[in-house]
Amino acid sequence: VQKTVLRVLHCQLEHNHLRARIPNIVLILTDDLDVSIGGMIPLNKTRKLIGDAGITFPNTFVASPLCCPSRASILTGKYPHNHHVINNTLEGNCSSQSWQKTQEPATFPALLQKYGYYQTFFAGKYLNEYGNKEAGGVDHVPSGWDYWFALEKNSKYYNYTLSVNGKAQRHGQNYSEDYLTDVLANISIEFLQYKSNYRPFFMMVSTPAPHSPWTAAPQYEGQFPNVKAPRDPSFNIHGKDKHWLIRQAKTPMANSSVEFLDNAYRKRWRTLLSVDDLVEKVVKKLEVRGELANTYVIFTSDNGYHTGQFSLPLDKRQLYEFDIRVPLLVRGPNIKPNQTSPLLVANIDLGPTILDMAGYNANKTQMDGMSFLPIMIGKGNSSTWRTDVLVEYEGEGHNVSDPACPILGPGVSECFPDCVCEDSYNNTYACVRTLSQAANLQYCEFDDNEVFVEVYNLTADPFQLTNIAKTIDQEVLERMNHRLMMLQSCSGQSCRTPGVYDSRFKFQPRLMFDNLSPHRSRWRQMLK
């Protein structure tokens, strides 16, 4: 009997030891945090505790520079043309019933929970239309989550509703009880304290910051009094050789617009100080509990941002580096500190990488991305890594003219008082962003009457001041057009092949947009 008891105890200890070696994973996702115009500067603790302790990927891009499509790409590991979330509206498939039925069951958290023995925790902004009564309201808890603390609708800091495991919890405007970034930090710490110690965990914390309305915590309201948006070479410059939406911006910007964007820039930085505190609290809690060494911590954003570039006051949604490039910092088991990788990474890679960390083969899924875990731990082959990624965006606009700006006609949105509009229904484009030892290029095509093309050589022109579409070699144009069409029709494994071109292919941008969604077809009818 004694031998049997000892054998059982030994098996249990061995089982627990194996379980203990399965890593924990934390994903901290910010909202609208750029990397190109100084967004990481206020995050001193984050850069030290994650970046300096691990690896930084300066060439990280999003599949779409808008919250809902980008978040859908993170969760599914798919490009927008495969998960079909095209904008921030319910009609655009953002947290719609169709999304819930077809995509949520195959997200990486659902796979971690189902196959990886993980306990899963979510806190913060999920998708912009989450909680919409037409799609189940806050009662709906997506597949894959054991603990669910999700914000109803879009980013807020006060006066919001959380779905707490499917039950509405309303918050007011008392700082100590309701400031959302701090509430998320406290919920996260509580989870780490009381979760099961016998199962690995995946924790996703999705902050409202630095998204509008840019409400800082009281103790940070006076910070950065003299900071202004950076006056980089594209600031307040007319984009004369760009798509019509960029060309309609007024240069120089009105003084009121410049004052507004500088003020917004300061406010954004102030909200990030609370994110920095959240990161510190989570990392310190893991350290105190003895779990930090066995935990991957990932920090990133859903899209970038601009403040005055090409005379656009502020927003995202454009194809340029400031909107599509995001921060990515990772620390964890077997990742050496103070590393920087130049390789091209996309947010569709987060799901496959996290599954790889958990020991699950992402090739069993329909994901378009690829795991960069081998790169981080020194076992990857950079020569076989991808050389390009796809960026897709489908513009939004109102089918009636903006009363303040009737001259622009119907089809525009996100308009400022001086009639500069940040989006339109035909601000619809697809780009291939190429980065290799031989090339640092971006090639984009628009679905508009001009079938407009933009091409940038970012080695010679890092601020994308000069569109070289009309001067570049025709053969290069044809190759990039073909590659773009291949990526726009790719799925799964075919999205991960290094650049493949066919010299017999002729330059036909219009073909790429032939398969219009019903949403866009309706637009076409309304605006005829």
PDB file of C-alpha atoms in Angstrom, residues 211-325:
ATOM      1  CA  HIS A 211      -7.895  56.261 -27.685  1.00  0.00           C
ATOM      2  CA  SER A 212     -10.147  59.324 -27.490  1.00  0.00           C
ATOM      3  CA  PRO A 213     -11.626  60.885 -25.349  1.00  0.00           C
ATOM      4  CA  TRP A 214      -8.072  60.913 -23.908  1.00  0.00           C
ATOM      5  CA  THR A 215      -9.119  61.263 -20.265  1.00  0.00           C
ATOM      6  CA  ALA A 216      -6.067  61.157 -18.009  1.00  0.00           C
ATOM      7  CA  ALA A 217      -6.045  59.975 -14.408  1.00  0.00           C
ATOM      8  CA  PRO A 218      -6.214  63.015 -12.059  1.00  0.00           C
ATOM      9  CA  GLN A 219      -2.592  62.668 -10.930  1.00  0.00           C
ATOM     10  CA  TYR A 220      -1.372  62.859 -14.541  1.00  0.00           C
ATOM     11  CA  GLU A 221      -3.517  65.716 -15.865  1.00  0.00           C
ATOM     12  CA  GLY A 222      -0.690  68.251 -15.613  1.00  0.00           C
ATOM     13  CA  GLN A 223       2.037  66.130 -17.190  1.00  0.00           C
ATOM     14  CA  PHE A 224       3.833  67.071 -20.438  1.00  0.00           C
ATOM     15  CA  PRO A 225       2.655  70.730 -20.416  1.00  0.00           C
ATOM     16  CA  ASN A 226       5.011  71.772 -23.215  1.00  0.00           C
ATOM     17  CA  VAL A 227       4.862  68.682 -25.430  1.00  0.00           C
ATOM     18  CA  LYS A 228       3.629  69.124 -28.995  1.00  0.00           C
ATOM     19  CA  ALA A 229       3.027  66.718 -31.829  1.00  0.00           C
ATOM     20  CA  PRO A 230       6.351  66.110 -33.608  1.00  0.00           C
ATOM     21  CA  ARG A 231       7.029  68.377 -36.554  1.00  0.00           C
ATOM     22  CA  ASP A 232       8.410  65.621 -38.744  1.00  0.00           C
ATOM     23  CA  PRO A 233       8.942  66.154 -42.513  1.00  0.00           C
ATOM     24  CA  SER A 234       5.354  65.127 -43.341  1.00  0.00           C
ATOM     25  CA  PHE A 235       3.766  67.408 -40.723  1.00  0.00           C
ATOM     26  CA  ASN A 236       1.480  70.068 -42.225  1.00  0.00           C
ATOM     27  CA  ILE A 237       2.654  69.196 -45.746  1.00  0.00           C
ATOM     28  CA  HIS A 238       0.266  68.938 -48.685  1.00  0.00           C
ATOM     29  CA  GLY A 239       0.122  65.397 -50.110  1.00  0.00           C
ATOM     30  CA  LYS A 240      -0.114  66.617 -53.682  1.00  0.00           C
ATOM     31  CA  ASP A 241       0.703  63.285 -55.361  1.00  0.00           C
ATOM     32  CA  LYS A 242      -1.572  61.160 -53.171  1.00  0.00           C
ATOM     33  CA  HIS A 243      -5.099  59.746 -53.183  1.00  0.00           C
ATOM     34  CA  TRP A 244      -7.837  62.431 -53.442  1.00  0.00           C
ATOM     35  CA  LEU A 245      -8.754  62.153 -49.732  1.00  0.00           C
ATOM     36  CA  ILE A 246      -5.227  63.212 -48.803  1.00  0.00           C
ATOM     37  CA  ARG A 247      -5.171  65.901 -51.477  1.00  0.00           C
ATOM     38  CA  GLN A 248      -8.349  67.516 -50.072  1.00  0.00           C
ATOM     39  CA  ALA A 249      -6.623  68.343 -46.769  1.00  0.00           C
ATOM     40  CA  LYS A 250      -5.920  72.054 -46.371  1.00  0.00           C
ATOM     41  CA  THR A 251      -2.298  73.206 -46.075  1.00  0.00           C
ATOM     42  CA  PRO A 252      -1.305  74.971 -43.968  1.00  0.00           C
ATOM     43  CA  MET A 253      -3.730  73.648 -41.366  1.00  0.00           C
ATOM     44  CA  ALA A 254      -5.886  76.144 -39.529  1.00  0.00           C
ATOM     45  CA  ASN A 255      -4.361  77.375 -36.267  1.00  0.00           C
ATOM     46  CA  SER A 256      -7.349  75.887 -34.453  1.00  0.00           C
ATOM     47  CA  SER A 257      -6.599  72.456 -35.941  1.00  0.00           C
ATOM     48  CA  VAL A 258      -2.930  72.634 -34.948  1.00  0.00           C
ATOM     49  CA  GLU A 259      -3.870  73.695 -31.424  1.00  0.00           C
ATOM     50  CA  PHE A 260      -6.418  70.887 -31.229  1.00  0.00           C
ATOM     51  CA  LEU A 261      -4.015  68.177 -32.407  1.00  0.00           C
ATOM     52  CA  ASP A 262      -1.200  69.368 -30.090  1.00  0.00           C
ATOM     53  CA  ASN A 263      -3.610  69.260 -27.177  1.00  0.00           C
ATOM     54  CA  ALA A 264      -4.775  65.780 -28.204  1.00  0.00           C
ATOM     55  CA  TYR A 265      -1.160  64.617 -28.473  1.00  0.00           C
ATOM     56  CA  ARG A 266      -0.457  65.716 -24.861  1.00  0.00           C
ATOM     57  CA  LYS A 267      -3.654  64.114 -23.612  1.00  0.00           C
ATOM     58  CA  ARG A 268      -2.812  60.837 -25.350  1.00  0.00           C
ATOM     59  CA  TRP A 269       0.559  60.735 -23.622  1.00  0.00           C
ATOM     60  CA  ARG A 270      -1.076  61.422 -20.243  1.00  0.00           C
ATOM     61  CA  THR A 271      -3.450  58.457 -20.626  1.00  0.00           C
ATOM     62  CA  LEU A 272      -0.436  56.234 -21.352  1.00  0.00           C
ATOM     63  CA  LEU A 273       1.064  56.891 -17.906  1.00  0.00           C
ATOM     64  CA  SER A 274      -1.733  54.766 -16.428  1.00  0.00           C
ATOM     65  CA  VAL A 275      -0.996  52.031 -18.980  1.00  0.00           C
ATOM     66  CA  ASP A 276       2.624  52.157 -17.825  1.00  0.00           C
ATOM     67  CA  ASP A 277       1.418  51.661 -14.249  1.00  0.00           C
ATOM     68  CA  LEU A 278      -0.745  48.717 -15.327  1.00  0.00           C
ATOM     69  CA  VAL A 279       2.213  47.011 -17.023  1.00  0.00           C
ATOM     70  CA  GLU A 280       4.351  47.516 -13.929  1.00  0.00           C
ATOM     71  CA  LYS A 281       1.658  46.105 -11.621  1.00  0.00           C
ATOM     72  CA  VAL A 282       1.160  42.993 -13.757  1.00  0.00           C
ATOM     73  CA  VAL A 283       4.887  42.286 -14.154  1.00  0.00           C
ATOM     74  CA  LYS A 284       5.580  42.864 -10.443  1.00  0.00           C
ATOM     75  CA  LYS A 285       2.676  40.617  -9.446  1.00  0.00           C
ATOM     76  CA  LEU A 286       4.013  37.826 -11.662  1.00  0.00           C
ATOM     77  CA  GLU A 287       7.441  38.343 -10.118  1.00  0.00           C
ATOM     78  CA  VAL A 288       6.143  38.235  -6.528  1.00  0.00           C
ATOM     79  CA  ARG A 289       4.239  35.044  -7.285  1.00  0.00           C
ATOM     80  CA  GLY A 290       7.327  33.421  -8.806  1.00  0.00           C
ATOM     81  CA  GLU A 291       5.640  33.114 -12.208  1.00  0.00           C
ATOM     82  CA  LEU A 292       7.449  35.754 -14.254  1.00  0.00           C
ATOM     83  CA  ALA A 293      10.236  33.473 -15.503  1.00  0.00           C
ATOM     84  CA  ASN A 294       7.645  31.104 -16.991  1.00  0.00           C
ATOM     85  CA  THR A 295       5.406  33.792 -18.501  1.00  0.00           C
ATOM     86  CA  TYR A 296       5.509  35.419 -21.927  1.00  0.00           C
ATOM     87  CA  VAL A 297       4.454  39.068 -21.757  1.00  0.00           C
ATOM     88  CA  ILE A 298       3.495  40.716 -25.072  1.00  0.00           C
ATOM     89  CA  PHE A 299       2.795  44.429 -25.533  1.00  0.00           C
ATOM     90  CA  THR A 300       1.319  45.886 -28.735  1.00  0.00           C
ATOM     91  CA  SER A 301      -1.434  48.042 -30.280  1.00  0.00           C
ATOM     92  CA  ASP A 302      -4.337  47.580 -32.695  1.00  0.00           C
ATOM     93  CA  ASN A 303      -3.229  50.376 -35.053  1.00  0.00           C
ATOM     94  CA  GLY A 304      -1.097  53.495 -35.244  1.00  0.00           C
ATOM     95  CA  TYR A 305      -2.141  57.143 -35.372  1.00  0.00           C
ATOM     96  CA  HIS A 306      -1.365  60.484 -36.965  1.00  0.00           C
ATOM     97  CA  THR A 307      -1.437  64.077 -35.731  1.00  0.00           C
ATOM     98  CA  GLY A 308      -0.939  66.540 -38.581  1.00  0.00           C
ATOM     99  CA  GLN A 309       0.881  64.350 -41.097  1.00  0.00           C
ATOM    100  CA  PHE A 310      -0.031  65.419 -44.655  1.00  0.00           C
ATOM    101  CA  SER A 311      -2.227  68.080 -43.008  1.00  0.00           C
ATOM    102  CA  LEU A 312      -4.676  65.492 -41.650  1.00  0.00           C
ATOM    103  CA  PRO A 313      -5.470  66.704 -38.099  1.00  0.00           C
ATOM    104  CA  LEU A 314      -5.807  63.340 -36.324  1.00  0.00           C
ATOM    105  CA  ASP A 315      -7.065  59.811 -36.862  1.00  0.00           C
ATOM    106  CA  LYS A 316      -5.830  56.482 -38.270  1.00  0.00           C
ATOM    107  CA  ARG A 317      -7.306  54.670 -41.378  1.00  0.00           C
ATOM    108  CA  GLN A 318      -4.586  55.709 -43.837  1.00  0.00           C
ATOM    109  CA  LEU A 319      -2.029  53.503 -45.585  1.00  0.00           C
ATOM    110  CA  TYR A 320       1.069  55.332 -44.314  1.00  0.00           C
ATOM    111  CA  GLU A 321       3.623  54.127 -41.781  1.00  0.00           C
ATOM    112  CA  PHE A 322       2.271  56.256 -38.940  1.00  0.00           C
ATOM    113  CA  ASP A 323      -1.094  54.437 -39.130  1.00  0.00           C
ATOM    114  CA  ILE A 324      -0.071  50.858 -40.013  1.00  0.00           C
ATOM    115  CA  ARG A 325       3.105  50.424 -37.935  1.00  0.00           C
TER     116      ARG A 325
END
